[in-house]
Amino acid sequence: MAKKHNSGISIAEQRKTLHKNLNFSASEAYKLLRTNILFSLPDEDKCRIIGVTSSLRGEGKTTTSINLSYTLAEAGKKVLLIDADMRLPSVAKKMEIPAQAGLSNILVNSNDKMGIVFFKTPVNENWHIITSGDIPPNPSELLGSSRMKKLLEVLSSKYDFIIVDLPPVDIVTDALVIAPELDGMIVVVHENMTDRRSINECVRLLRMSEAKVLGFVMTGVKESDSRYYRKYGHTYYSKYYREVPD
Ligand SMILES: Nc1ncnc2c1ncn2[C@@H]1O[C@H](COP(=O)(O)OP(=O)(O)OP(=O)(O)O)[C@@H](O)[C@H]1O
Ligand SMILES: [Mg+2]
């Protein structure tokens, strides 16, 4: 029997929406996202750290984080994807890599040495992953710690981009406490799940926490959505906005 993720969709089905398995139109949509990010954060001399969050669970944050990382690595950038959703991690599962010691283990370790454990993806040699590690009792505290800040500083010298997959901002503060350490935040909005009130509240909280909202990725857009169809052809994939949608 096929393995199931908590979304109820089998791993085999999810695989079709990830990195090198993307169809032409979907892959073009992520390339557009990459271009927009390169324009939003053009300083090539420094590592750009980008968080991915949303207002609610299950809107497509991890899928977006994986595909954005892959697309940047395909453009020759050195990319690190960090699974910072220490409450409900899914990067290891989606990438079908071992859920080894990861972020939480690095952060609770009190040694001076960071003991960074990252996974080199077989998909692209420029693309590394730090999994979430063992589930800790206090993810917000860990993400807001000085050790997390130091970790990002150390990693920034090794990568062009760090993509941080975060939990949603609905009930927990994890995405908000780390926001000041990021160069920008992408907000994922699912066409059928998120209402305007939730998006506005999400953006209000992010702005209060000094996050620079780079834009919005809309997921779950159906092929038959004529607005999207006209613009990008036949895909149900992500759409990118620079401003808060009306
Ligand atoms: N752009 C997309 N188009 C179609 N399906 C998608 C898209 N993005 C994600 N999905 C599907 O939606 C489900 C949830 O995606 P994902 O796990 O990426 O969401 P998430 O926001 O990270 O969830 P969580 O809040 O639990 O971490 C998965 O089954 C995934 O395959
Ligand atoms: Mg996720």
Short mmCIF file of C-alpha atoms and ligand atoms in Angstrom, two decimals:
data_model
loop_
_atom_site.label_atom_id
_atom_site.label_comp_id
_atom_site.label_asym_id
_atom_site.label_seq_id
_atom_site.Cartn_x
_atom_site.Cartn_y
_atom_site.Cartn_z
CA MET A 1 0.00 0.00 0.00
CA ALA A 2 1.26 3.49 -0.86
CA LYS A 3 2.58 5.56 2.07
CA LYS A 4 0.34 8.47 3.11
CA HIS A 5 1.38 11.95 4.28
CA ASN A 6 -0.78 13.70 6.91
CA SER A 7 -2.58 15.52 4.07
CA GLY A 8 -4.05 12.14 3.06
CA ILE A 9 -2.38 12.31 -0.37
CA SER A 10 -0.03 9.42 -1.10
CA ILE A 11 3.71 10.00 -1.36
CA ALA A 12 3.52 8.78 -4.97
CA GLU A 13 0.97 11.52 -5.78
CA GLN A 14 2.95 14.18 -3.91
CA ARG A 15 6.12 13.16 -5.77
CA LYS A 16 4.53 14.46 -8.99
CA THR A 17 4.37 17.97 -7.50
CA LEU A 18 8.03 18.08 -6.49
CA HIS A 19 11.34 19.26 -8.03
CA LYS A 20 12.45 17.31 -11.10
CA ASN A 21 9.07 15.60 -11.47
CA LEU A 22 7.25 18.87 -12.15
CA ASN A 23 5.56 19.17 -15.49
CA PHE A 24 6.63 21.90 -17.90
CA SER A 25 4.03 24.47 -16.86
CA ALA A 26 4.58 23.98 -13.14
CA SER A 27 8.31 24.23 -13.54
CA GLU A 28 7.86 27.48 -15.53
CA ALA A 29 5.71 28.86 -12.69
CA TYR A 30 8.49 28.20 -10.16
CA LYS A 31 11.05 29.76 -12.50
CA LEU A 32 8.90 32.87 -12.52
CA LEU A 33 8.91 32.82 -8.73
CA ARG A 34 12.71 32.52 -8.81
CA THR A 35 13.00 35.49 -11.17
CA ASN A 36 10.76 37.60 -8.95
CA ILE A 37 12.84 36.72 -5.90
CA LEU A 38 16.09 37.53 -7.68
CA PHE A 39 14.63 40.94 -8.56
CA SER A 40 13.31 41.48 -5.01
CA LEU A 41 16.63 40.60 -3.36
CA PRO A 42 19.25 41.45 -5.98
CA ASP A 43 22.37 41.64 -3.76
CA GLU A 44 24.42 38.74 -5.15
CA ASP A 45 27.29 39.28 -2.71
CA LYS A 46 25.34 38.14 0.30
CA CYS A 47 23.40 35.05 1.18
CA ARG A 48 19.66 35.68 1.00
CA ILE A 49 17.60 34.02 3.71
CA ILE A 50 13.94 33.53 2.78
CA GLY A 51 11.17 32.15 4.99
CA VAL A 52 8.07 30.44 3.64
CA THR A 53 4.91 30.61 5.73
CA SER A 54 1.12 30.86 5.38
CA SER A 55 -1.90 31.66 7.51
CA LEU A 56 -3.12 28.07 7.91
CA ARG A 57 -1.89 24.47 7.84
CA GLY A 58 -1.69 22.60 4.54
CA GLU A 59 -1.58 25.50 2.08
CA GLY A 60 1.56 24.29 0.29
CA LYS A 61 4.49 25.81 2.23
CA THR A 62 6.72 22.75 2.15
CA THR A 63 5.99 22.05 -1.52
CA THR A 64 6.81 25.68 -2.34
CA SER A 65 10.00 25.58 -0.21
CA ILE A 66 11.20 22.41 -1.93
CA ASN A 67 10.42 23.59 -5.45
CA LEU A 68 11.86 27.05 -4.91
CA SER A 69 15.07 25.53 -3.49
CA TYR A 70 15.33 23.16 -6.43
CA THR A 71 14.71 25.89 -9.00
CA LEU A 72 17.39 28.11 -7.45
CA ALA A 73 19.86 25.19 -7.37
CA GLU A 74 19.09 24.49 -11.03
CA ALA A 75 20.15 28.07 -11.76
CA GLY A 76 23.57 27.28 -10.25
CA LYS A 77 22.96 28.84 -6.82
CA LYS A 78 24.18 27.08 -3.69
CA VAL A 79 21.00 26.47 -1.75
CA LEU A 80 20.20 25.19 1.71
CA LEU A 81 16.65 24.19 2.62
CA ILE A 82 15.98 24.14 6.37
CA ASP A 83 12.91 22.34 7.71
CA ALA A 84 12.05 24.73 10.55
CA ASP A 85 8.57 23.30 11.05
CA MET A 86 9.59 21.40 14.15
CA ARG A 87 5.97 20.72 15.07
CA LEU A 88 4.82 18.92 11.93
CA PRO A 89 7.91 18.40 9.78
CA SER A 90 7.51 17.00 6.28
CA VAL A 91 10.58 17.89 4.20
CA ALA A 92 12.33 14.55 4.91
CA LYS A 93 9.18 12.62 4.08
CA LYS A 94 8.49 14.53 0.87
CA MET A 95 12.14 14.33 -0.21
CA GLU A 96 12.23 10.65 0.79
CA ILE A 97 15.42 11.15 2.78
CA PRO A 98 16.18 9.88 6.29
CA ALA A 99 14.69 12.04 9.06
CA GLN A 100 18.10 12.22 10.68
CA ALA A 101 19.30 14.53 13.47
CA GLY A 102 18.59 18.03 12.25
CA LEU A 103 17.74 21.59 13.25
CA SER A 104 16.41 20.91 16.76
CA ASN A 105 19.45 18.78 17.59
CA ILE A 106 21.82 21.51 16.38
CA LEU A 107 19.95 24.12 18.43
CA VAL A 108 19.81 22.21 21.72
CA ASN A 109 23.44 21.19 21.52
CA SER A 110 25.35 23.47 23.88
CA ASN A 111 28.78 22.90 22.31
CA ASP A 112 30.56 25.84 20.72
CA LYS A 113 30.73 23.80 17.54
CA MET A 114 27.40 23.79 15.73
CA GLY A 115 27.66 20.12 14.71
CA ILE A 116 25.70 20.86 11.56
CA VAL A 117 24.16 17.79 9.96
CA PHE A 118 22.98 18.38 6.46
CA PHE A 119 21.85 16.09 3.69
CA LYS A 120 23.23 16.39 0.17
CA THR A 121 20.32 15.78 -2.17
CA PRO A 122 20.96 13.42 -5.06
CA VAL A 123 18.64 15.67 -7.10
CA ASN A 124 21.13 18.53 -7.49
CA GLU A 125 24.63 18.84 -6.06
CA ASN A 126 24.09 22.54 -5.21
CA TRP A 127 21.15 21.71 -2.99
CA HIS A 128 21.54 20.73 0.67
CA ILE A 129 18.90 20.07 3.32
CA ILE A 130 18.78 20.33 7.09
CA THR A 131 15.86 18.26 8.36
CA SER A 132 13.89 19.32 11.43
CA GLY A 133 15.45 16.79 13.80
CA ASP A 134 13.75 15.34 16.86
CA ILE A 135 10.49 17.09 17.78
CA PRO A 136 11.33 19.46 20.68
CA PRO A 137 8.89 20.73 23.36
CA ASN A 138 9.73 24.40 22.65
CA PRO A 139 10.12 25.15 18.91
CA SER A 140 9.40 28.89 19.25
CA GLU A 141 12.09 29.31 21.88
CA LEU A 142 14.59 27.44 19.74
CA LEU A 143 13.81 29.46 16.61
CA GLY A 144 14.04 32.74 18.51
CA SER A 145 17.29 31.78 20.27
CA SER A 146 20.66 33.44 19.83
CA ARG A 147 21.95 30.04 18.72
CA MET A 148 19.54 30.07 15.75
CA LYS A 149 20.81 33.53 14.84
CA LYS A 150 24.41 32.29 15.07
CA LEU A 151 23.56 29.20 13.00
CA LEU A 152 22.14 31.36 10.19
CA GLU A 153 25.25 33.55 10.33
CA VAL A 154 27.54 30.52 10.00
CA LEU A 155 25.46 29.01 7.18
CA SER A 156 25.22 32.32 5.32
CA SER A 157 28.91 32.14 4.51
CA LYS A 158 28.39 28.82 2.70
CA TYR A 159 25.26 29.37 0.62
CA ASP A 160 23.74 31.83 -1.88
CA PHE A 161 20.23 31.12 -0.61
CA ILE A 162 18.78 29.65 2.56
CA ILE A 163 15.10 28.72 2.31
CA VAL A 164 13.38 28.24 5.66
CA ASP A 165 10.19 26.14 5.66
CA LEU A 166 8.10 27.43 8.58
CA PRO A 167 4.82 26.57 10.30
CA PRO A 168 1.81 28.80 9.60
CA VAL A 169 1.26 31.94 11.68
CA ASP A 170 -2.25 30.98 12.83
CA ILE A 171 -1.63 29.66 16.33
CA VAL A 172 2.11 29.48 16.90
CA THR A 173 4.68 32.24 16.89
CA ASP A 174 7.53 30.27 15.30
CA ALA A 175 7.43 32.12 11.97
CA LEU A 176 7.15 35.48 13.73
CA VAL A 177 10.07 35.04 16.12
CA ILE A 178 12.48 34.15 13.33
CA ALA A 179 11.20 36.82 10.91
CA PRO A 180 13.69 39.54 11.93
CA GLU A 181 16.58 37.24 10.98
CA LEU A 182 15.26 36.69 7.45
CA ASP A 183 15.77 38.88 4.38
CA GLY A 184 12.24 38.21 3.29
CA MET A 185 9.14 36.11 3.75
CA ILE A 186 6.99 34.43 1.12
CA VAL A 187 3.38 33.89 2.10
CA VAL A 188 1.63 30.88 0.57
CA VAL A 189 -2.07 31.31 -0.05
CA HIS A 190 -4.25 28.37 -1.09
CA GLU A 191 -6.93 29.46 -3.49
CA ASN A 192 -9.71 27.46 -1.81
CA MET A 193 -8.58 27.49 1.81
CA THR A 194 -7.55 31.01 2.73
CA ASP A 195 -10.00 33.85 3.14
CA ARG A 196 -9.13 37.53 3.00
CA ARG A 197 -9.41 38.00 6.75
CA SER A 198 -6.82 35.28 7.40
CA ILE A 199 -4.43 36.74 4.84
CA ASN A 200 -4.78 40.24 6.28
CA GLU A 201 -4.21 38.96 9.81
CA CYS A 202 -1.19 36.95 8.66
CA VAL A 203 0.34 39.99 6.95
CA ARG A 204 -0.41 42.21 9.95
CA LEU A 205 1.39 39.81 12.30
CA LEU A 206 4.33 39.43 9.94
CA ARG A 207 4.73 43.19 9.56
CA MET A 208 4.53 43.64 13.33
CA SER A 209 7.36 41.17 13.68
CA GLU A 210 9.52 43.13 11.20
CA ALA A 211 9.16 40.60 8.39
CA LYS A 212 9.71 41.87 4.88
CA VAL A 213 6.88 40.26 2.94
CA LEU A 214 8.32 39.63 -0.53
CA GLY A 215 5.10 38.39 -2.07
CA PHE A 216 2.48 35.68 -2.24
CA VAL A 217 2.45 32.28 -3.88
CA MET A 218 -1.02 31.04 -4.69
CA THR A 219 -1.39 27.27 -4.66
CA GLY A 220 -4.24 24.97 -5.62
CA VAL A 221 -5.03 27.01 -8.73
CA LYS A 222 -7.02 24.73 -11.05
CA GLU A 223 -6.23 24.30 -14.71
CA SER A 224 -9.66 25.63 -15.52
CA ASP A 225 -9.00 28.91 -13.67
CA SER A 226 -9.22 31.18 -16.69
CA ARG A 227 -7.17 34.02 -15.17
CA TYR A 228 -4.26 31.69 -14.59
CA TYR A 229 -4.80 29.68 -17.76
CA ARG A 230 -4.60 32.78 -19.94
CA LYS A 231 -1.39 33.86 -18.35
CA TYR A 232 0.65 30.70 -17.93
CA GLY A 233 -1.02 27.93 -19.92
CA HIS A 234 -2.29 24.63 -18.58
CA THR A 235 -1.17 24.28 -15.01
CA TYR A 236 -2.74 24.05 -11.60
CA TYR A 237 0.33 25.39 -9.98
CA SER A 238 1.55 28.38 -8.12
CA LYS A 239 1.04 31.99 -8.94
CA TYR A 240 3.13 34.80 -7.54
CA TYR A 241 2.02 38.24 -6.38
CA ARG A 242 4.28 41.08 -5.32
CA GLU A 243 1.59 42.90 -3.36
CA VAL A 244 -1.22 41.90 -1.03
CA PRO A 245 -4.03 40.59 -3.29
CA ASP A 246 -7.17 42.81 -3.27
N1 LIG B 1 0.91 24.14 -5.87
C1 LIG B 1 0.28 23.01 -5.55
N2 LIG B 1 -0.59 22.45 -6.40
C2 LIG B 1 -1.21 21.31 -6.07
N3 LIG B 1 -1.06 20.64 -4.91
C3 LIG B 1 -0.22 21.16 -4.03
C4 LIG B 1 0.50 22.37 -4.29
N4 LIG B 1 1.27 22.65 -3.23
C5 LIG B 1 1.01 21.66 -2.33
N5 LIG B 1 0.15 20.77 -2.81
C6 LIG B 1 -0.37 19.58 -2.08
O1 LIG B 1 -1.07 20.06 -0.92
C7 LIG B 1 -0.77 19.26 0.22
C8 LIG B 1 -0.17 20.12 1.33
O2 LIG B 1 1.07 20.62 0.85
P1 LIG B 1 2.27 20.95 1.82
O3 LIG B 1 2.62 19.79 2.70
O4 LIG B 1 3.34 21.50 0.95
O5 LIG B 1 1.59 22.09 2.70
P2 LIG B 1 2.14 22.79 3.99
O6 LIG B 1 1.60 24.17 3.98
O7 LIG B 1 3.60 22.64 4.11
O8 LIG B 1 1.41 21.93 5.13
P3 LIG B 1 1.72 22.02 6.71
O9 LIG B 1 1.08 23.27 7.19
O10 LIG B 1 1.09 20.77 7.27
O11 LIG B 1 3.21 22.04 6.88
C9 LIG B 1 0.19 18.18 -0.26
O12 LIG B 1 -0.54 17.02 -0.51
C10 LIG B 1 0.78 18.73 -1.53
O13 LIG B 1 1.15 17.68 -2.43
MG MG B 2 4.81 21.96 5.69
#
